[in-house]
Amino acid sequence: MIKTFLGKSLGSERAKEPSSGNATQTRIDLDQVKKLIEFFPIGKKLRYYPEFQKEIVFDTFVIAYCANGEFVYSGEAIDRDSQGYPTAFCAGKNEERIPVSDLKLFQLLVPDTSDLEMKLDYHRRALIGRKRQFNKGNSISLISNAGAKGVSTVDTVVAKQIALPDGPYAHAKMVLLTPELDTLAVTDQRKKARAKICAPVAVSLPEGKLSGPCTIYDLSEDAMRIRVRDRDTTMPVMPRGSEVILDIDLGEAKRLYTIKGSVIRSSPETCAIKLEGLFKDGRLRSFDPLDLLELKTGLLNYGA
């Protein structure tokens, strides 16, 4: 998994960001702002996890940008040059034009999704704690599918919770996030070697529920994708982060694997599962390189 950090100094194109409290002043990087707008556009569905708790993932999207305290509700309200760099933001009731040379603070407006915490199990609610996820100063990490380039991420800090007094989202609960532009990165998932597989797997869900027989059809270094065998059935509802147990029987002595995993994404026909550990002698252990090689070899040669 290779991360490419984006951005470079643009010298005179930067402007100082106003400090908040005792926070150290930083400088706006126009190249990073361009990348942020590209990978986190207004209206695109995103995911996020609070306080660096990667096992707690919620859905969200950017409702607006906030340039120097004025809201920009549409990508069409951004003037760009021939290379795609923003040159000005048209914001506020009167569509005031804010040149990038005057840009001192650039933020993201997202919906207040605090109610989603109630859908978590006790353990994950405890990880968030009593302070809740959108208290001022908390960290919110945004995740966006960057298409062929991979997955983009950026860490942000909660500036405040607000209810807009007017405009298209008047009185709705919102959260204003200040992105830490130096954390903007793209993970090139194309670098992950994937192997096509066709091997049986049984999937067990919490509370003893079974999903029935499935087929492994894709395997990477730390995840696999499965699909239901019977076209008349569908995958059970498995929210992101759900715990699953995979039983893989390759029909040979010592070729029975019991694996603990968690759901990365799921649809009625398929499911992507992150491999978290292997049961050996009745105990859950982390995968070592030989475990993964043995598993991959067995799966690739199943039925051969």
XYZ file of N, CA and C in Angstrom, residues 74-171:
294
model
N -21.676 25.455 -4.052
C -21.615 24.744 -5.329
C -20.214 24.818 -5.912
N -19.806 23.739 -6.566
C -18.529 23.743 -7.255
C -18.506 24.743 -8.394
N -19.689 25.091 -8.915
C -19.769 26.070 -9.996
C -19.449 27.471 -9.514
N -19.435 27.654 -8.192
C -19.147 28.985 -7.638
C -17.652 29.191 -7.426
N -16.849 28.300 -7.980
C -15.393 28.412 -7.871
C -14.825 28.739 -9.247
N -14.158 29.879 -9.366
C -13.477 30.228 -10.615
C -12.136 29.505 -10.663
N -11.788 28.967 -11.836
C -10.542 28.218 -11.983
C -9.774 28.719 -13.199
N -8.446 28.513 -13.156
C -7.635 28.866 -14.311
C -7.541 27.665 -15.250
N -6.750 27.783 -16.298
C -6.668 26.736 -17.313
C -6.095 25.421 -16.780
N -5.369 25.465 -15.658
C -4.796 24.262 -15.067
C -5.663 23.686 -13.961
N -6.830 24.291 -13.739
C -7.750 23.790 -12.729
C -7.545 24.355 -11.341
N -6.597 25.270 -11.180
C -6.379 25.878 -9.869
C -7.476 26.907 -9.592
N -8.010 26.925 -8.369
C -9.011 27.948 -8.047
C -8.386 29.331 -8.052
N -9.114 30.281 -8.612
C -8.634 31.669 -8.624
C -9.489 32.559 -7.732
N -10.755 32.119 -7.496
C -11.642 32.896 -6.635
C -12.826 32.038 -6.217
N -13.427 32.399 -5.080
C -14.621 31.732 -4.575
C -15.749 32.755 -4.506
N -16.893 32.405 -5.078
C -18.068 33.283 -5.019
C -18.933 32.819 -3.855
N -19.000 33.615 -2.795
C -19.624 33.167 -1.556
C -20.559 34.222 -0.997
N -21.393 33.766 -0.045
C -22.304 34.679 0.647
C -23.553 34.986 -0.149
N -24.450 35.751 0.472
C -25.729 36.083 -0.154
C -25.546 36.836 -1.471
N -24.544 37.695 -1.497
C -24.330 38.539 -2.679
C -23.283 37.954 -3.628
N -22.953 36.683 -3.406
C -21.935 36.007 -4.220
C -20.672 36.847 -4.327
N -20.233 37.296 -3.175
C -19.013 38.087 -3.108
C -17.837 37.265 -3.619
N -17.015 37.860 -4.437
C -15.877 37.172 -5.021
C -14.665 37.294 -4.100
N -14.169 36.139 -3.637
C -13.015 36.121 -2.751
C -11.818 35.587 -3.536
N -10.894 36.431 -3.951
C -9.721 35.945 -4.699
C -8.874 35.034 -3.809
N -8.212 34.075 -4.416
C -7.392 33.155 -3.622
C -6.245 33.892 -2.936
N -5.835 35.028 -3.488
C -4.774 35.810 -2.840
C -5.228 36.345 -1.483
N -6.556 36.420 -1.270
C -7.099 36.888 0.010
C -7.532 35.725 0.904
N -7.332 34.494 0.456
C -7.808 33.334 1.212
C -6.956 33.117 2.468
N -7.592 33.227 3.614
C -6.894 33.064 4.888
C -7.372 31.826 5.648
N -8.559 31.332 5.320
C -9.103 30.169 6.021
C -10.013 29.396 5.077
N -9.775 28.099 4.934
C -10.593 27.259 4.053
C -11.071 26.058 4.861
N -12.409 25.881 4.922
C -12.992 24.838 5.759
C -14.060 24.057 4.997
N -14.502 22.962 5.610
C -15.521 22.102 5.029
C -16.734 22.057 5.951
N -17.917 22.133 5.357
C -19.161 22.027 6.115
C -19.780 20.663 5.845
N -20.050 19.903 6.896
C -20.641 18.565 6.770
C -21.846 18.475 7.701
N -22.769 17.532 7.443
C -23.925 17.387 8.336
C -23.510 16.843 9.701
N -24.269 17.224 10.710
C -24.052 16.692 12.055
C -24.656 15.292 12.118
N -23.790 14.292 12.132
C -24.234 12.887 12.122
C -24.045 12.242 13.494
N -24.184 13.030 14.550
C -24.006 12.514 15.910
C -24.957 11.362 16.213
N -26.162 11.387 15.633
C -27.148 10.336 15.921
C -26.673 8.956 15.483
N -25.725 8.911 14.537
C -25.227 7.607 14.078
C -24.496 6.860 15.187
N -24.043 7.587 16.202
C -23.364 6.929 17.317
C -24.262 5.919 18.009
N -25.563 6.177 18.015
C -26.501 5.293 18.713
C -26.615 3.940 18.033
N -26.153 3.829 16.790
C -26.212 2.557 16.075
C -24.998 1.677 16.344
N -24.038 2.215 17.082
C -22.837 1.449 17.376
C -23.074 0.479 18.521
N -22.270 -0.569 18.564
C -22.331 -1.460 19.714
C -21.656 -0.780 20.904
N -21.779 -1.390 22.083
C -21.286 -0.759 23.308
C -19.781 -0.487 23.238
N -19.032 -1.450 22.695
C -17.577 -1.302 22.649
C -17.164 -0.087 21.829
N -17.772 0.094 20.653
C -17.370 1.203 19.795
C -17.892 2.541 20.320
N -19.050 2.533 20.999
C -19.504 3.773 21.641
C -18.526 4.185 22.738
N -18.011 3.179 23.455
C -17.066 3.468 24.529
C -15.775 4.059 23.977
N -15.375 3.659 22.761
C -14.168 4.205 22.152
C -14.312 5.703 21.882
N -15.519 6.114 21.485
C -15.762 7.537 21.262
C -15.786 8.283 22.590
N -16.409 7.658 23.606
C -16.460 8.253 24.936
C -17.592 9.250 25.095
N -17.650 9.842 26.263
C -18.747 10.762 26.596
C -18.633 12.099 25.873
N -17.451 12.415 25.388
C -17.253 13.735 24.782
C -17.940 13.872 23.428
N -18.355 12.762 22.840
C -18.994 12.751 21.526
C -17.981 13.135 20.449
N -18.341 12.841 19.190
C -17.354 12.949 18.119
C -17.152 14.364 17.593
N -18.122 15.254 17.753
C -18.013 16.564 17.128
C -17.774 17.695 18.127
N -17.173 17.384 19.264
C -16.762 18.462 20.163
C -15.627 19.264 19.538
N -15.583 20.546 19.821
C -14.552 21.409 19.272
C -13.170 20.847 19.584
N -12.323 20.778 18.555
C -10.971 20.277 18.724
C -10.808 18.801 18.431
N -11.912 18.056 18.294
C -11.819 16.633 17.967
C -11.307 16.436 16.549
N -10.718 15.282 16.317
C -10.215 14.941 14.981
C -11.242 14.113 14.217
N -11.458 14.469 12.944
C -12.342 13.732 12.051
C -11.545 13.445 10.778
N -11.352 12.172 10.466
C -10.592 11.784 9.270
C -11.559 11.437 8.150
N -11.472 12.154 7.035
C -12.361 11.945 5.894
C -11.721 10.999 4.890
N -12.559 10.167 4.266
C -12.094 9.186 3.279
C -12.927 9.354 2.024
N -12.275 9.435 0.867
C -12.980 9.602 -0.399
C -12.402 8.653 -1.436
N -13.278 8.030 -2.210
C -12.824 7.207 -3.331
C -12.331 8.136 -4.430
N -11.049 8.016 -4.764
C -10.451 8.907 -5.759
C -10.450 8.288 -7.153
N -11.337 7.340 -7.392
C -11.436 6.720 -8.707
C -10.225 5.867 -9.014
N -9.692 6.010 -10.231
C -8.563 5.188 -10.649
C -7.309 5.480 -9.845
N -7.274 6.618 -9.145
C -6.070 6.975 -8.402
C -5.983 6.281 -7.055
N -7.094 5.746 -6.561
C -7.079 5.058 -5.280
C -8.066 5.667 -4.308
N -7.646 5.794 -3.045
C -8.492 6.344 -1.989
C -7.767 7.522 -1.361
N -8.450 8.661 -1.238
C -7.833 9.839 -0.649
C -8.326 10.017 0.782
N -7.449 10.522 1.633
C -7.785 10.764 3.031
C -7.261 12.126 3.447
N -7.936 12.719 4.422
C -7.450 13.966 5.000
C -7.963 14.045 6.436
N -7.102 14.479 7.343
C -7.504 14.695 8.730
C -8.020 16.121 8.882
N -9.061 16.266 9.680
C -9.631 17.590 9.937
C -9.828 17.755 11.446
N -10.027 19.002 11.851
C -10.295 19.321 13.251
C -11.650 20.015 13.331
N -12.467 19.609 14.286
C -13.782 20.227 14.458
C -13.596 21.670 14.928
N -14.089 22.617 14.111
C -14.034 24.031 14.487
C -15.219 24.388 15.379
N -16.422 23.954 14.958
C -17.609 24.196 15.777
C -18.818 23.499 15.162
N -19.840 23.325 15.972
C -21.142 22.860 15.513
C -22.011 24.096 15.304
N -22.734 24.113 14.196
C -23.531 25.297 13.889
C -24.888 24.901 13.314
N -25.836 25.828 13.410
C -27.120 25.729 12.722
C -27.241 26.995 11.889
N -27.199 26.849 10.579
C -27.185 28.010 9.697
C -28.491 28.791 9.836
N -28.424 30.114 9.974
C -29.646 30.909 10.156
C -30.451 31.096 8.878
N -29.802 30.951 7.713
C -30.501 31.157 6.448
C -29.825 30.341 5.364
N -30.235 30.561 4.115
C -29.638 29.833 3.006
C -30.337 28.508 2.754
N -29.797 27.708 1.829
C -30.471 26.464 1.426
C -30.536 25.411 2.528
N -29.732 25.547 3.576
C -29.732 24.550 4.659
C -30.051 25.214 5.999
N -30.945 26.205 5.959
C -31.280 26.964 7.160
C -31.780 26.039 8.262
N -31.241 26.257 9.479
C -31.656 25.599 10.724
C -31.242 24.127 10.820
